[in-house]
Amino acid sequence: MLLSPLQLNELGSCAIQAATQAGELIKRRSLEKLAIHKKEGGDSLASQVFTEVDLASEQIILKALQPSIEKYDLALLSEETADDGSRFEKDYFWCIDPLDGTLPFIEQTDGYAVSIALVDKLGIPHIGVIYNPVDSTLYHAIKGQGAYKNQQPWAISHPSESLTLVCDRSFKKYKAYNTIISKLRQFSHHKLNIICHGGAAMNAMWVLENSLAAYFKFPKKEDGGGSLWDYAASACIFNEIGAYAASFNKEDLDLNRTDSTFMNHKGICYCSSRQLALDIQNLITSH
């Protein structure tokens, strides 16, 4: 079944409603003392912790999306629910991160969000919704219909003279971190800003909010590197706004990976422009 633009609009409205409702719950719960739990996951703390707010947010989202799942026979992939493999069988699946950026949420810093995407069986995102509970900012896009911020058409602003590197906090532990930062400082004529405290969804949005900007993760053998639900929504938004979102080795993002939900095998590269992505990739991989 191929969803029409009208049907995608309907599903986009469902996702916006679900993300907003979940985000408002997260905002209300943000000042509570929370029990922190650990789960089996990747090799970073960010992929291993969760709170009861993650679960409560997921319940709100699933309740809001259930009618659409039944109406259009959609599959489901959500961070806090076991992968049942239905995403390989049905034409489309909801891809959900009910609370992306659990660490900044626990620390009460900016950088957490609700992320919801509709992805087809081939791994192409058709809807992307990201809601930031901290300032109630809504980002969304529908394939072929452009990107929006707070329901208004959104375009990348004119590039600034400085370069912003958005990175995960684990990137600072990377053995070549200092070398990479030195290269980026030279590349930017010593006008380099670094943002290093958010989850994947807000990291991607900060790239769009701070042009020229880049966010990347290298391929690695260990499980981790973010998961499908971390990048599906932002990939749709990047595609529609005309920015660059791909694997670090310049291939399309694999948003319906068959052997895992992790993205470690190819890494990711998000940049405010394709040329910036190529420049940075060449700079970093050169000796």
Coordinates of C-alpha atoms in Angstrom, one line a residue:
M1 CA 0.0 0.0 0.0
L2 CA 1.3 3.4 -1.0
L3 CA 0.1 6.2 1.3
S4 CA -1.2 9.3 -0.5
P5 CA -0.2 12.9 0.5
L6 CA -3.6 13.3 2.1
Q7 CA -3.1 10.1 4.2
L8 CA 0.4 11.2 5.2
N9 CA -1.0 14.6 6.3
E10 CA -3.5 12.7 8.5
L11 CA -0.8 10.5 10.0
G12 CA 1.5 13.6 10.4
S13 CA -1.2 15.2 12.5
C14 CA -1.5 12.1 14.6
A15 CA 2.2 12.1 15.2
I16 CA 2.3 15.8 16.1
Q17 CA -0.6 15.2 18.6
A18 CA 1.2 12.2 20.1
A19 CA 4.6 14.0 20.4
T20 CA 3.0 17.1 21.9
Q21 CA 1.0 15.2 24.5
A22 CA 4.0 13.1 25.5
G23 CA 6.2 16.2 25.6
E24 CA 3.8 18.0 28.0
L25 CA 3.9 14.9 30.3
I26 CA 7.7 15.0 30.2
K27 CA 7.6 18.7 31.1
R28 CA 5.4 18.1 34.0
R29 CA 7.5 15.3 35.3
S30 CA 10.8 17.0 34.7
L31 CA 11.2 18.4 38.3
E32 CA 10.3 15.1 40.1
K33 CA 12.8 12.9 41.8
L34 CA 13.0 9.9 39.4
A35 CA 14.1 6.3 39.8
I36 CA 16.8 5.6 37.2
H37 CA 17.0 2.1 35.7
K38 CA 19.5 0.3 33.5
K39 CA 18.8 -1.9 30.5
E40 CA 20.7 -4.1 28.1
G41 CA 22.0 -1.8 25.4
G42 CA 25.0 -0.4 23.6
D43 CA 28.4 0.5 25.0
S44 CA 27.5 4.0 26.3
L45 CA 25.7 5.1 29.4
A46 CA 23.2 7.1 27.2
S47 CA 22.0 3.8 25.6
Q48 CA 21.6 2.0 28.9
V49 CA 19.6 4.3 31.2
F50 CA 15.9 4.9 31.3
T51 CA 13.3 6.3 33.8
E52 CA 9.6 5.7 34.4
V53 CA 9.0 8.8 32.4
D54 CA 10.3 7.0 29.2
L55 CA 7.7 4.4 29.8
A56 CA 4.9 6.8 30.6
S57 CA 5.7 8.9 27.5
E58 CA 5.6 5.7 25.3
Q59 CA 2.2 4.8 26.7
I60 CA 0.8 8.1 25.7
I61 CA 2.3 7.9 22.2
L62 CA 1.1 4.3 21.6
K63 CA -2.4 5.2 22.8
A64 CA -2.5 8.2 20.4
L65 CA -1.1 6.2 17.4
Q66 CA -3.1 3.0 17.9
P67 CA -6.1 4.1 15.8
S68 CA -3.7 4.8 12.9
I69 CA -1.9 1.5 13.3
E70 CA -5.2 -0.3 13.0
K71 CA -6.6 1.8 10.2
Y72 CA -3.5 1.6 7.9
D73 CA -2.1 -1.7 9.2
L74 CA 1.2 -0.1 10.3
A75 CA 4.0 -1.8 12.1
L76 CA 5.7 -0.5 15.3
L77 CA 9.3 0.0 16.5
S78 CA 9.7 1.8 19.8
E79 CA 12.7 2.1 22.0
E80 CA 11.0 0.7 25.2
T81 CA 9.2 -2.2 23.4
A82 CA 10.8 -5.4 22.0
D83 CA 11.3 -5.4 18.2
D84 CA 8.7 -7.9 16.9
G85 CA 10.0 -7.8 13.3
S86 CA 6.8 -6.5 11.9
R87 CA 8.7 -3.6 10.3
F88 CA 10.1 -6.1 7.7
E89 CA 6.6 -7.4 6.8
K90 CA 4.4 -4.3 6.6
D91 CA 4.7 -1.4 4.2
Y92 CA 5.3 1.3 6.9
F93 CA 6.2 1.4 10.6
W94 CA 6.0 4.0 13.3
C95 CA 9.5 4.5 14.7
I96 CA 9.4 6.0 18.2
D97 CA 11.7 7.3 20.8
P98 CA 9.5 8.4 23.7
L99 CA 12.3 10.3 25.4
D100 CA 15.4 10.8 23.4
G101 CA 18.2 12.2 25.6
T102 CA 17.4 10.5 28.9
L103 CA 20.8 11.7 30.4
P104 CA 20.1 15.5 29.8
F105 CA 16.6 14.9 31.1
I106 CA 17.9 13.3 34.3
E107 CA 20.4 16.2 34.6
Q108 CA 17.7 18.8 33.8
T109 CA 19.7 20.4 31.0
D110 CA 18.4 21.1 27.5
G111 CA 18.8 18.4 24.9
Y112 CA 16.0 15.9 25.4
A113 CA 13.0 15.4 23.1
V114 CA 10.2 13.2 21.8
S115 CA 10.9 11.7 18.4
I116 CA 8.3 10.0 16.1
A117 CA 8.8 9.0 12.5
L118 CA 6.9 7.0 9.9
V119 CA 9.3 4.9 7.9
D120 CA 8.6 2.6 4.9
K121 CA 9.9 -1.0 4.5
L122 CA 12.8 0.2 2.4
G123 CA 14.0 2.4 5.3
I124 CA 12.8 5.8 3.8
P125 CA 11.3 8.2 6.3
H126 CA 8.0 9.8 5.2
I127 CA 7.1 11.7 8.4
G128 CA 9.4 13.1 11.1
V129 CA 8.2 14.8 14.3
I130 CA 10.5 16.1 17.1
Y131 CA 9.1 17.9 20.1
N132 CA 11.4 19.8 22.6
P133 CA 9.6 19.9 26.0
V134 CA 12.1 22.4 27.4
D135 CA 10.8 25.3 25.2
S136 CA 7.8 23.6 23.6
T137 CA 9.3 23.8 20.1
L138 CA 7.8 21.5 17.5
Y139 CA 9.8 20.4 14.4
H140 CA 8.2 18.3 11.7
A141 CA 8.3 17.3 8.1
I142 CA 6.3 15.2 5.6
K143 CA 8.0 13.7 2.6
G144 CA 7.6 16.1 -0.4
Q145 CA 5.9 18.8 1.7
G146 CA 8.8 20.7 3.3
A147 CA 10.0 21.2 6.9
Y148 CA 8.2 23.2 9.6
K149 CA 9.1 24.7 12.9
N150 CA 6.1 25.4 15.2
Q151 CA 3.8 24.8 12.2
Q152 CA 5.5 27.5 10.1
P153 CA 7.6 26.8 7.0
W154 CA 11.2 26.4 8.0
A155 CA 14.4 27.0 6.1
I156 CA 18.0 27.0 7.1
S157 CA 19.2 30.4 8.0
H158 CA 22.1 32.2 6.2
P159 CA 25.3 30.5 7.3
S160 CA 27.3 32.3 10.1
E161 CA 31.0 32.9 9.9
S162 CA 31.6 30.3 12.7
L163 CA 31.3 26.5 12.6
T164 CA 29.3 24.7 15.2
L165 CA 30.2 21.1 16.1
V166 CA 27.4 19.2 17.7
C167 CA 28.5 16.0 19.3
D168 CA 27.6 13.3 21.9
R169 CA 29.4 13.5 25.2
S170 CA 31.0 10.2 24.5
F171 CA 32.8 11.8 21.5
K172 CA 35.1 13.6 24.0
K173 CA 36.4 10.2 25.0
Y174 CA 37.4 9.3 21.4
K175 CA 41.1 8.8 21.1
A176 CA 41.5 11.3 18.3
Y177 CA 39.2 13.9 19.8
N178 CA 41.9 16.5 20.3
T179 CA 43.3 16.0 16.8
I180 CA 39.9 16.3 15.2
I181 CA 39.1 19.5 17.2
S182 CA 42.4 21.0 16.1
K183 CA 41.6 20.3 12.5
L184 CA 38.2 21.8 12.8
R185 CA 39.5 24.9 14.5
Q186 CA 41.9 25.4 11.6
F187 CA 39.2 24.7 9.1
S188 CA 36.9 27.3 10.7
H189 CA 39.7 29.9 11.2
H190 CA 39.4 29.4 14.9
K191 CA 35.7 30.2 15.0
L192 CA 34.5 26.9 16.3
N193 CA 31.6 26.4 18.7
I194 CA 31.0 23.1 20.4
I195 CA 27.6 21.8 21.7
C196 CA 28.1 18.5 23.6
H197 CA 25.2 17.7 26.0
G198 CA 22.1 16.6 24.0
G199 CA 20.5 13.5 22.7
A200 CA 20.5 12.6 19.0
A201 CA 17.2 14.2 18.1
M202 CA 18.1 17.6 19.5
N203 CA 21.7 17.3 18.3
A204 CA 20.3 17.1 14.8
M205 CA 18.0 20.0 15.3
W206 CA 20.8 22.1 16.7
V207 CA 22.7 21.5 13.4
L208 CA 19.8 23.2 11.6
E209 CA 19.5 26.0 14.1
N210 CA 23.2 26.8 14.0
S211 CA 24.3 26.8 10.3
L212 CA 27.1 26.2 9.5
A213 CA 27.1 23.1 11.7
A214 CA 27.9 19.4 11.8
Y215 CA 27.0 16.3 13.9
F216 CA 28.7 13.0 13.2
K217 CA 29.4 9.6 14.7
F218 CA 32.1 7.3 13.4
P219 CA 31.4 3.7 12.4
K220 CA 32.4 1.2 15.0
K221 CA 32.2 -2.6 15.7
E222 CA 30.6 -2.4 19.1
D223 CA 26.8 -2.1 19.4
G224 CA 25.7 1.5 19.8
G225 CA 26.1 4.6 17.8
G226 CA 22.5 5.4 18.3
S227 CA 19.4 3.5 17.0
L228 CA 16.9 3.7 14.2
W229 CA 14.5 5.7 16.5
D230 CA 17.2 8.2 17.3
Y231 CA 17.6 9.3 13.6
A232 CA 14.5 8.4 11.6
A233 CA 12.5 11.6 12.4
S234 CA 15.5 14.0 12.0
A235 CA 16.4 12.3 8.7
C236 CA 13.0 13.2 7.3
I237 CA 13.3 16.8 8.5
F238 CA 16.8 17.1 7.0
N239 CA 15.7 15.7 3.7
E240 CA 12.8 18.1 3.5
I241 CA 14.8 21.2 4.5
G242 CA 17.6 20.4 2.1
A243 CA 20.3 19.7 4.6
Y244 CA 22.6 16.6 4.6
A245 CA 21.9 13.4 6.5
A246 CA 23.7 10.2 5.6
S247 CA 26.0 7.5 7.0
F248 CA 29.6 8.6 7.7
N249 CA 30.7 6.7 4.6
K250 CA 28.4 8.8 2.4
E251 CA 25.7 6.1 2.0
D252 CA 22.0 6.6 2.6
L253 CA 21.0 6.1 6.2
D254 CA 19.9 2.5 6.8
L255 CA 16.7 3.2 8.7
N256 CA 15.3 -0.4 8.6
R257 CA 18.4 -2.4 9.3
T258 CA 17.7 -6.1 9.3
D259 CA 20.3 -7.5 11.8
S260 CA 20.0 -4.8 14.5
T261 CA 18.4 -1.5 15.5
F262 CA 21.8 0.1 16.1
M263 CA 23.5 2.4 13.7
N264 CA 27.1 1.7 14.7
H265 CA 27.9 -0.2 11.5
K266 CA 28.0 2.9 9.2
G267 CA 27.9 5.8 11.6
I268 CA 26.1 9.0 10.8
C269 CA 26.9 12.5 9.4
Y270 CA 24.4 15.4 9.7
C271 CA 25.5 18.7 8.2
S272 CA 23.8 21.9 7.3
S273 CA 25.0 21.4 3.7
R274 CA 26.3 18.6 1.5
Q275 CA 29.5 20.6 0.8
L276 CA 30.2 21.0 4.5
A277 CA 29.8 17.3 5.0
L278 CA 32.2 16.5 2.2
D279 CA 34.7 19.0 3.5
I280 CA 34.6 17.7 7.1
Q281 CA 34.7 14.1 6.0
N282 CA 37.8 14.7 3.9
L283 CA 39.4 16.8 6.6
I284 CA 38.9 14.2 9.3
T285 CA 39.9 11.2 7.2
S286 CA 43.1 12.8 5.8
H287 CA 46.4 12.2 7.5

